[in-house]
Amino acid sequence: MRNPRVLNCTPELIINLGEIGIKSEAIDLPELEINSSTGGLAPIPSTYTRAIFKDGRIDLAVCSPKWESSLKKFNDLSTIEIKKMQNILQDKIYLISHPSFNKVKIEGTNTKMYDDSWRFQAKDRAIAFSAGIINNVIPIFRPDIIWLHDWMVGPVAPVAKAMGIKVVSTGHNPLFTELASFDEMVYKGIELRDSEDNQYTPSKYYYITKGKFDFMASEVNSSDDFTTVSNGYLQRILNGGFDNLAPQVMDAIKKKNKVKHPDGRPRVHGYPNPLKKDGSDLLDSIKLDGLEATILKRKHEGEEIRHSTGLKEGGILLNLTNRLSEHKNPRLQLETLMYFAEKYDLRYLINANGEQKYVDKALTTALESRGYAAYSKFDGNLEKRAIRTDNAYGLMTPNNEPCGGQNINYPAEGTLIIGHQIDGLIDSVHELNIEKSTGNGFPFKNNNKEGLEYGIVKMKEFAALEDKLRYNQLIRIAEETLKNNSSTARAKQLIEEVFLPLYEEKI
């Protein structure tokens, strides 16, 4: 039996072509980076892509918009080379071209693909991307299974299903959707009308809201398997915890949850995100240099961070959310910053992009903090350094969090999380118990000043421990994080619980 052919369709992708074995004499491709990210979605399909290629049981191709402005920014390529890229990407990556992808602005490391411009809305880009997949990639790659990420590829789902292709949908933030008229969809190249001979019937699968095509609800409704990025988030959806957000999408998810596969397998799954990197610099350093040298190196790096960012010497370093957006609740972090900084001798590093009102608030707070806080636009290298220092912690106060990134990745480097117990953080941040050597962080229940203070007090108790006792726990936590959240383990789970069983159903 041949391997199943899976087409991974994602609006966001970060990958070096050399990582998946693409080589070309025409362009020095191994270091060429496809980098289009506007939030937290990109690392997940990208990490899975690398791991599934490495696994070898799936014939995988990945499809993404051809964000030309991003390709120019992150690579030394001419416009002509970018235009000709597809013929050297073999059958592993398909980039969809459209005028709406050509000049999307880039701010920091983020491609602002969801921002409306004078000419194109986010919905226009979604329709263009979906039409490119349907009309160009599916006929060439001929997938057995198509894997879709979030609302932007919603139109692909009922079409693929009507063509006899199995559909897997991953909802990174499934409670957001868009609507479009059927005339607009058909006019722009997506055939949603049933054929006269009834051999092609997408109407069996799409979802109508207010007389229009509903992107995310149609994707969920069409899927053979629907996955979210944490079980905690999935349970909140199923329990009606988001009644004011996209009720039609929640309705589709709840209906999907009630129907099982013929063999009894569930159709709805909550799989936590994999690590961005299957490794730990903390563990590598201890193995190479020894514990004492590693601790000294991390203390020195912390001093350098404080000096280079303008933070006061000493204190415990807190890494705030790196996305200043409403659902992350940065207001709580910023409004309590000076109170906790002075009371508990904390240093706040605000290394973040986001909504302008919060960026302004973060900058003002840092400037008025007398060295207790420092602000910069998000810098990945600064983040990498900051979580590899001694007695540094991450602070997460979301009102909703499908999975999260800091809570998954930071503990592998010895930076533990003070986090609000909600959605994905329920699965990933557990109360640290030194005596039992269990847990990995400092969760708190009430997302307010009092709740946050509880988490900070617990963190301070841990931070006050003697170095070797602290690092015994950090080593254990890093090892458990690598074991439980590696991309290899997560890809294996997805392959064996979703892709291979679906392929067996198909054949």
Coordinates of C-alpha atoms in Angstrom, one line a residue:
M1 CA 0.0 0.0 0.0
R2 CA 1.4 3.4 -1.0
N3 CA 1.8 6.3 1.5
P4 CA -1.2 8.6 1.8
R5 CA -0.8 11.9 0.0
V6 CA -1.6 14.8 2.3
L7 CA -1.8 18.4 1.3
N8 CA -1.2 20.8 4.2
C9 CA -2.9 24.2 3.4
T10 CA -1.9 27.0 5.7
P11 CA -2.1 30.8 5.3
E12 CA 1.1 31.1 7.4
L13 CA 4.4 29.3 7.1
I14 CA 7.9 29.6 8.4
I15 CA 10.3 27.1 6.9
N16 CA 13.8 26.9 5.5
L17 CA 13.8 24.9 2.2
G18 CA 16.9 23.0 3.2
E19 CA 15.1 21.6 6.2
I20 CA 12.8 19.5 3.9
G21 CA 15.4 18.6 1.3
I22 CA 14.7 21.1 -1.5
K23 CA 17.9 21.9 -3.5
S24 CA 18.4 23.8 -6.7
E25 CA 21.4 24.7 -8.8
A26 CA 19.6 27.8 -10.1
I27 CA 19.2 29.5 -6.7
D28 CA 21.1 28.6 -3.4
L29 CA 17.9 27.4 -1.8
P30 CA 18.9 25.5 1.4
E31 CA 19.0 28.8 3.4
L32 CA 16.0 30.3 1.6
E33 CA 13.3 31.1 4.1
I34 CA 9.6 31.2 3.5
N35 CA 8.4 33.4 6.4
S36 CA 4.9 34.6 6.7
S37 CA 3.5 35.0 10.2
T38 CA 1.0 37.4 11.6
G39 CA 0.4 35.7 15.0
G40 CA 0.6 32.4 16.7
L41 CA -0.5 30.1 13.8
A42 CA 2.6 29.9 11.7
P43 CA 4.9 27.8 14.0
I44 CA 2.4 25.0 14.3
P45 CA 1.8 23.8 10.7
S46 CA 5.5 24.6 10.0
T47 CA 6.7 22.4 12.9
Y48 CA 4.4 19.6 11.9
T49 CA 5.5 19.9 8.3
R50 CA 9.2 19.3 9.2
A51 CA 8.3 16.4 11.5
I52 CA 6.0 14.7 9.1
F53 CA 8.6 14.9 6.3
K54 CA 11.1 13.4 8.6
D55 CA 8.6 10.6 9.7
G56 CA 8.4 9.3 6.2
R57 CA 4.9 7.6 6.4
I58 CA 3.1 10.4 4.7
D59 CA 3.7 11.9 1.2
L60 CA 3.3 15.5 2.3
A61 CA 3.1 18.8 0.3
V62 CA 2.5 22.2 1.9
C63 CA 0.6 25.0 0.3
S64 CA 0.8 28.7 1.3
P65 CA 0.1 32.1 -0.3
K66 CA 3.1 33.6 -2.1
W67 CA 3.6 36.7 0.2
E68 CA 6.1 38.4 -2.1
S69 CA 6.9 41.2 0.3
S70 CA 7.9 38.6 2.9
L71 CA 10.1 36.7 0.5
K72 CA 11.9 39.9 -0.4
K73 CA 12.4 40.9 3.2
F74 CA 13.8 37.7 4.5
N75 CA 15.8 36.6 1.4
D76 CA 18.3 38.0 -1.0
L77 CA 16.2 37.3 -4.1
S78 CA 15.3 39.4 -7.0
T79 CA 11.7 40.0 -8.2
I80 CA 12.4 37.7 -11.2
E81 CA 13.7 34.9 -9.0
I82 CA 10.7 35.2 -6.7
K83 CA 8.4 35.0 -9.8
K84 CA 10.1 31.8 -11.0
M85 CA 10.3 30.1 -7.6
Q86 CA 7.6 27.5 -8.2
N87 CA 9.6 25.5 -10.7
I88 CA 12.3 24.8 -8.1
L89 CA 10.0 23.9 -5.2
Q90 CA 9.3 20.4 -6.7
D91 CA 6.2 18.8 -5.4
K92 CA 6.8 19.7 -1.7
I93 CA 5.7 23.3 -1.5
Y94 CA 3.1 25.1 -3.6
L95 CA 2.9 28.9 -3.4
I96 CA -0.3 30.5 -4.6
S97 CA 0.2 33.8 -6.5
H98 CA -2.4 36.7 -6.5
P99 CA -2.1 40.5 -6.6
S100 CA -3.5 40.6 -3.0
F101 CA -0.4 38.8 -1.8
N102 CA 2.2 41.0 -3.5
K103 CA 2.6 44.1 -1.4
V104 CA 1.3 43.1 2.1
K105 CA 3.2 45.3 4.5
I106 CA 5.6 43.8 7.1
E107 CA 5.9 45.2 10.6
G108 CA 8.7 43.7 12.7
T109 CA 8.6 40.0 11.9
N110 CA 4.9 39.9 11.1
T111 CA 3.3 39.9 7.7
K112 CA 0.1 41.9 8.1
M113 CA -1.9 39.5 6.0
Y114 CA -5.2 40.1 7.8
D115 CA -5.2 43.9 7.5
D116 CA -7.5 45.5 5.0
S117 CA -5.9 47.7 2.4
W118 CA -7.5 50.2 0.0
R119 CA -7.8 47.5 -2.6
F120 CA -8.1 44.1 -0.8
Q121 CA -9.7 42.8 2.4
A122 CA -8.6 39.8 4.3
K123 CA -11.7 38.0 2.9
D124 CA -10.4 38.7 -0.7
R125 CA -7.1 37.1 0.2
A126 CA -8.8 34.1 1.7
I127 CA -10.9 33.5 -1.5
A128 CA -7.9 34.0 -3.7
F129 CA -5.8 31.5 -1.7
S130 CA -8.7 28.9 -1.6
A131 CA -9.3 29.3 -5.3
G132 CA -5.7 28.7 -6.1
I133 CA -5.7 25.5 -4.0
I134 CA -8.9 24.2 -5.6
N135 CA -8.1 25.1 -9.2
N136 CA -4.3 24.6 -9.4
V137 CA -2.8 22.5 -6.6
I138 CA -5.4 19.8 -6.0
P139 CA -5.5 18.7 -9.7
I140 CA -1.6 18.5 -9.7
F141 CA -0.9 17.0 -6.3
R142 CA -4.1 14.8 -6.2
P143 CA -4.3 14.5 -2.4
D144 CA -6.0 11.7 -0.5
I145 CA -6.4 14.0 2.5
I146 CA -6.4 17.8 2.6
W147 CA -5.4 19.4 5.9
L148 CA -6.8 22.9 6.5
H149 CA -5.8 25.6 9.0
D150 CA -8.3 28.2 10.2
W151 CA -10.9 30.2 8.4
M152 CA -8.9 31.4 5.4
V153 CA -9.1 28.0 3.7
G154 CA -12.7 27.3 4.7
P155 CA -13.9 27.4 1.0
V156 CA -11.6 24.5 0.2
A157 CA -13.3 22.1 2.6
P158 CA -16.8 21.5 0.9
V159 CA -15.2 21.4 -2.5
A160 CA -12.6 18.9 -1.5
K161 CA -15.2 16.8 0.3
A162 CA -17.5 16.8 -2.8
M163 CA -14.5 15.6 -4.8
G164 CA -14.0 12.6 -2.6
I165 CA -11.0 13.9 -0.7
K166 CA -10.8 13.4 3.1
V167 CA -10.7 16.6 5.0
V168 CA -8.9 17.4 8.3
S169 CA -9.4 20.8 9.8
T170 CA -7.3 22.4 12.6
G171 CA -8.8 25.3 14.4
H172 CA -6.1 27.4 15.9
N173 CA -8.5 30.2 16.6
P174 CA -11.8 28.6 15.3
L175 CA -14.1 31.1 16.8
F176 CA -13.3 33.6 14.1
T177 CA -15.0 33.4 10.7
E178 CA -16.0 35.4 7.6
L179 CA -19.0 35.4 5.4
A180 CA -19.2 35.9 1.6
S181 CA -22.0 35.7 -0.9
F182 CA -22.2 32.6 -3.1
D183 CA -22.2 34.8 -6.2
E184 CA -18.9 36.4 -5.1
M185 CA -17.3 32.9 -4.4
V186 CA -18.4 31.5 -7.8
Y187 CA -17.3 34.7 -9.6
K188 CA -13.9 34.5 -8.1
G189 CA -13.3 30.9 -9.1
I190 CA -14.8 28.6 -6.4
E191 CA -17.5 26.4 -7.7
L192 CA -20.0 25.8 -5.0
R193 CA -23.0 25.0 -7.2
D194 CA -24.0 21.3 -7.4
S195 CA -23.5 19.6 -10.8
E196 CA -26.6 18.7 -12.8
D197 CA -25.8 15.0 -12.6
N198 CA -25.5 15.3 -8.8
Q199 CA -22.0 13.7 -8.8
Y200 CA -20.5 16.9 -7.4
T201 CA -22.5 18.2 -4.4
P202 CA -20.7 20.7 -2.2
S203 CA -24.0 21.9 -0.9
K204 CA -24.1 18.8 1.3
Y205 CA -21.2 20.1 3.3
Y206 CA -21.1 23.9 3.4
Y207 CA -22.7 26.0 6.1
I208 CA -24.9 29.0 5.5
T209 CA -25.1 31.9 7.9
K210 CA -27.4 34.9 7.1
G211 CA -27.8 33.6 3.6
K212 CA -24.0 33.6 2.9
F213 CA -21.2 31.1 2.8
D214 CA -19.6 30.7 6.3
F215 CA -15.9 30.1 6.1
M216 CA -15.0 28.4 9.4
A217 CA -18.3 26.7 10.0
S218 CA -18.2 25.2 6.5
E219 CA -14.7 24.0 7.1
V220 CA -15.7 22.3 10.4
N221 CA -18.9 20.9 8.9
S222 CA -17.0 19.4 5.9
S223 CA -14.2 17.9 8.0
D224 CA -13.8 14.2 8.6
D225 CA -11.7 15.1 11.6
F226 CA -11.5 18.4 13.4
T227 CA -8.7 19.2 15.8
T228 CA -8.0 22.1 18.1
V229 CA -4.7 23.0 19.7
S230 CA -5.5 22.0 23.2
N231 CA -8.0 19.8 25.0
G232 CA -8.8 22.6 27.5
Y233 CA -9.8 25.0 24.7
L234 CA -11.9 22.2 23.0
Q235 CA -13.7 21.5 26.3
R236 CA -14.5 25.1 26.8
I237 CA -16.1 25.3 23.3
L238 CA -18.1 22.1 23.9
N239 CA -19.3 23.3 27.3
G240 CA -20.6 26.6 25.7
G241 CA -17.9 28.8 27.1
F242 CA -17.9 31.2 24.1
D243 CA -21.6 31.9 23.6
N244 CA -21.0 35.4 22.4
L245 CA -18.5 34.4 19.7
A246 CA -19.3 32.8 16.3
P247 CA -22.2 30.6 17.6
Q248 CA -22.5 29.0 14.1
V249 CA -18.9 27.7 14.4
M250 CA -19.5 26.3 17.9
D251 CA -22.7 24.7 16.6
A252 CA -20.7 22.9 13.8
I253 CA -18.1 21.7 16.3
K254 CA -20.6 20.4 18.7
K255 CA -22.5 18.5 15.9
K256 CA -19.2 17.1 14.7
N257 CA -18.4 15.9 18.3
K258 CA -21.6 13.9 18.4
V259 CA -20.7 11.7 15.3
K260 CA -18.0 9.1 15.4
H261 CA -16.1 7.3 12.7
P262 CA -17.4 3.9 11.6
D263 CA -14.8 2.2 13.8
G264 CA -15.8 4.3 16.8
R265 CA -13.0 6.8 16.7
P266 CA -13.9 10.4 17.7
R267 CA -14.0 13.1 15.0
V268 CA -13.0 15.9 17.3
H269 CA -9.6 16.1 19.0
G270 CA -7.6 18.4 21.2
Y271 CA -3.9 18.1 20.4
P272 CA -1.5 20.5 22.2
N273 CA 0.9 22.3 19.9
P274 CA 4.4 20.8 19.5
L275 CA 7.6 22.5 20.5
K276 CA 9.1 24.9 18.0
K277 CA 12.4 23.2 18.5
D278 CA 13.1 19.6 19.6
G279 CA 15.9 20.4 22.0
S280 CA 16.9 22.4 25.0
D281 CA 19.9 24.7 25.2
L282 CA 19.7 24.4 29.0
L283 CA 20.2 20.7 28.9
D284 CA 22.8 20.9 26.2
S285 CA 24.8 23.4 28.2
I286 CA 24.7 21.4 31.4
K287 CA 25.8 18.3 29.5
L288 CA 28.7 20.2 27.8
D289 CA 29.8 22.6 30.5
G290 CA 28.4 21.3 33.7
L291 CA 25.8 22.7 36.0
E292 CA 27.8 25.4 37.8
A293 CA 29.2 26.8 34.6
T294 CA 25.7 26.9 33.1
I295 CA 24.3 28.7 36.1
L296 CA 27.1 31.3 35.9
K297 CA 26.6 31.8 32.2
R298 CA 22.8 32.3 32.6
K299 CA 23.4 34.8 35.4
H300 CA 25.8 36.7 33.2
E301 CA 23.4 36.7 30.3
G302 CA 20.7 38.1 32.7
E303 CA 23.0 41.0 33.6
E304 CA 23.7 41.7 29.9
I305 CA 20.0 41.7 29.2
R306 CA 19.4 44.3 31.9
H307 CA 22.2 46.5 30.8
S308 CA 21.3 46.4 27.1
T309 CA 17.6 47.1 27.6
G310 CA 18.0 49.7 30.3
L311 CA 16.6 47.6 33.2
K312 CA 17.8 48.2 36.7
E313 CA 20.3 45.7 38.0
G314 CA 19.1 42.7 40.1
G315 CA 15.6 41.5 40.6
I316 CA 13.7 38.7 38.9
L317 CA 13.1 39.0 35.2
L318 CA 9.5 38.6 33.9
N319 CA 8.9 38.1 30.2
L320 CA 5.5 39.6 29.4
T321 CA 3.2 38.5 26.6
N322 CA 4.8 39.1 23.2
R323 CA 1.5 39.9 21.6
L324 CA -0.3 43.0 23.0
S325 CA -3.8 42.1 21.8
E326 CA -7.1 42.1 23.7
H327 CA -7.4 38.4 24.3
K328 CA -4.0 38.2 25.9
N329 CA -5.2 40.8 28.5
P330 CA -2.1 43.0 28.5
R331 CA -4.0 45.6 30.5
L332 CA -3.7 43.5 33.7
Q333 CA 0.0 43.1 33.2
L334 CA 0.6 46.8 32.5
E335 CA -1.7 48.2 35.1
T336 CA -0.2 46.1 37.9
L337 CA 3.4 46.4 36.7
M338 CA 4.7 49.1 39.1
Y339 CA 2.8 47.7 42.1
F340 CA 4.3 44.2 41.7
A341 CA 7.7 45.5 40.5
E342 CA 8.3 47.5 43.6
K343 CA 6.7 45.1 46.1
Y344 CA 8.5 42.0 44.8
D345 CA 11.6 43.5 43.1
L346 CA 10.7 42.4 39.6
R347 CA 12.1 43.5 36.2
Y348 CA 9.6 43.5 33.4
L349 CA 10.7 42.9 29.8
I350 CA 8.0 43.9 27.3
N351 CA 9.2 42.5 24.0
A352 CA 6.1 42.7 21.9
N353 CA 4.1 43.9 19.0
G354 CA 0.3 44.4 19.0
E355 CA -2.6 46.8 19.1
Q356 CA -1.5 50.4 19.1
K357 CA -3.3 51.4 22.3
Y358 CA -1.4 48.7 24.2
V359 CA 1.9 49.5 22.5
D360 CA 1.5 53.1 23.6
K361 CA 0.6 52.0 27.1
A362 CA 3.6 49.6 27.3
L363 CA 6.0 52.3 26.0
T364 CA 4.7 54.9 28.5
T365 CA 4.8 52.4 31.4
A366 CA 8.4 51.5 30.6
L367 CA 9.5 55.1 30.3
E368 CA 7.9 56.0 33.6
S369 CA 9.1 52.9 35.5
R370 CA 12.5 54.1 36.7
G371 CA 14.2 51.0 35.2
Y372 CA 11.7 48.4 36.4
A373 CA 10.4 47.8 32.9
A374 CA 11.8 48.0 29.3
Y375 CA 9.9 48.0 26.1
S376 CA 10.9 47.1 22.5
K377 CA 9.1 45.9 19.4
F378 CA 9.2 42.1 19.3
D379 CA 12.7 40.8 18.6
G380 CA 13.0 37.0 18.4
N381 CA 16.7 37.1 19.3
L382 CA 16.0 39.1 22.4
E383 CA 13.3 36.6 23.4
K384 CA 15.7 33.8 22.8
R385 CA 18.3 35.4 25.1
A386 CA 15.9 36.4 27.8
I387 CA 14.5 32.9 28.4
R388 CA 18.0 31.5 28.7
T389 CA 18.9 33.6 31.8
D390 CA 18.8 32.7 35.5
N391 CA 15.6 33.2 37.5
A392 CA 13.6 34.4 34.5
Y393 CA 9.9 33.6 34.1
G394 CA 7.1 34.1 31.6
L395 CA 3.8 35.9 32.4
M396 CA 0.6 34.9 30.7
T397 CA -2.8 36.5 31.6
P398 CA -5.1 35.6 28.7
N399 CA -8.9 35.7 28.7
N400 CA -8.8 33.0 26.1
E401 CA -5.9 31.0 24.8
P402 CA -6.4 28.2 22.3
C403 CA -3.0 26.8 23.1
G404 CA -0.3 29.4 23.7
G405 CA 3.4 29.5 22.8
Q406 CA 5.3 30.6 25.8
N407 CA 3.8 27.9 28.0
I408 CA 4.8 25.2 25.5
N409 CA 8.3 26.4 24.7
Y410 CA 9.7 28.4 27.6
P411 CA 9.9 25.5 30.2
A412 CA 12.3 23.6 27.9
E413 CA 14.8 26.4 28.5
G414 CA 14.2 26.7 32.3
T415 CA 11.8 29.6 32.1
L416 CA 8.7 28.7 34.0
I417 CA 5.2 30.3 33.5
I418 CA 3.0 32.3 35.8
G419 CA -0.2 31.7 34.0
H420 CA -4.0 32.1 34.1
Q421 CA -5.7 28.7 34.2
I422 CA -7.8 28.8 31.1
D423 CA -8.0 26.9 27.9
G424 CA -4.6 25.7 26.7
L425 CA -2.9 26.7 29.9
I426 CA -5.0 24.2 31.8
D427 CA -3.3 21.4 29.8
S428 CA 0.2 22.8 30.0
V429 CA 0.9 24.8 33.3
H430 CA 0.6 22.7 36.5
E431 CA 1.3 23.7 40.1
L432 CA 5.0 23.1 40.9
N433 CA 5.5 20.8 43.9
I434 CA 9.1 20.7 45.0
E435 CA 8.6 17.8 47.5
K436 CA 6.9 15.6 45.0
S437 CA 8.9 16.8 42.0
T438 CA 5.7 17.4 40.0
G439 CA 4.3 20.3 38.1
N440 CA 6.1 22.9 36.0
G441 CA 4.8 26.4 36.9
F442 CA 2.7 28.8 38.8
P443 CA -1.0 28.8 37.7
F444 CA -3.6 31.1 39.1
K445 CA -7.4 30.9 38.8
N446 CA -8.7 34.5 38.9
N447 CA -7.5 36.7 36.1
N448 CA -7.2 39.8 38.2
K449 CA -4.7 41.6 40.5
E450 CA -5.3 39.2 43.4
G451 CA -5.1 36.1 41.3
L452 CA -1.9 37.3 39.6
E453 CA -0.3 38.1 42.9
Y454 CA -0.9 34.5 44.0
G455 CA 1.1 33.2 41.0
I456 CA 3.9 35.8 41.6
V457 CA 4.1 34.8 45.3
K458 CA 4.5 31.1 44.4
M459 CA 7.1 32.1 41.8
K460 CA 9.0 34.1 44.4
E461 CA 9.1 31.1 46.8
F462 CA 10.7 29.0 44.1
A463 CA 13.1 31.7 43.0
A464 CA 14.4 32.0 46.6
L465 CA 15.6 28.4 46.6
E466 CA 19.3 27.5 46.5
D467 CA 20.5 27.3 42.9
K468 CA 21.1 23.5 42.8
L469 CA 17.7 22.8 44.2
R470 CA 16.0 25.1 41.7
Y471 CA 18.0 23.6 38.8
N472 CA 17.1 20.0 39.8
Q473 CA 13.5 21.0 39.1
L474 CA 14.3 22.9 35.9
I475 CA 16.2 20.0 34.5
R476 CA 13.3 17.6 35.3
I477 CA 10.8 20.0 33.7
A478 CA 12.9 20.5 30.6
E479 CA 13.3 16.8 30.1
E480 CA 9.5 16.2 30.6
T481 CA 8.7 19.0 28.2
L482 CA 10.9 17.5 25.5
K483 CA 9.4 14.1 26.0
N484 CA 5.8 15.2 26.0
N485 CA 5.7 18.0 23.5
S486 CA 8.4 17.2 20.9
S487 CA 7.3 17.7 17.3
T488 CA 8.2 14.0 16.6
A489 CA 5.8 12.8 19.3
R490 CA 3.0 15.2 18.2
A491 CA 3.4 14.3 14.5
K492 CA 3.3 10.6 15.4
Q493 CA 0.1 11.1 17.2
L494 CA -1.5 13.0 14.3
I495 CA -0.3 10.5 11.8
E496 CA -1.5 7.4 13.7
E497 CA -4.7 8.7 15.1
V498 CA -5.9 10.8 12.1
F499 CA -4.1 10.5 8.8
L500 CA -3.5 6.8 8.5
P501 CA -7.0 5.7 9.8
L502 CA -8.6 8.3 7.4
Y503 CA -6.6 6.8 4.5
E504 CA -7.7 3.3 5.4
E505 CA -11.3 4.5 5.3
K506 CA -10.8 6.1 1.9
I507 CA -9.3 3.0 0.3

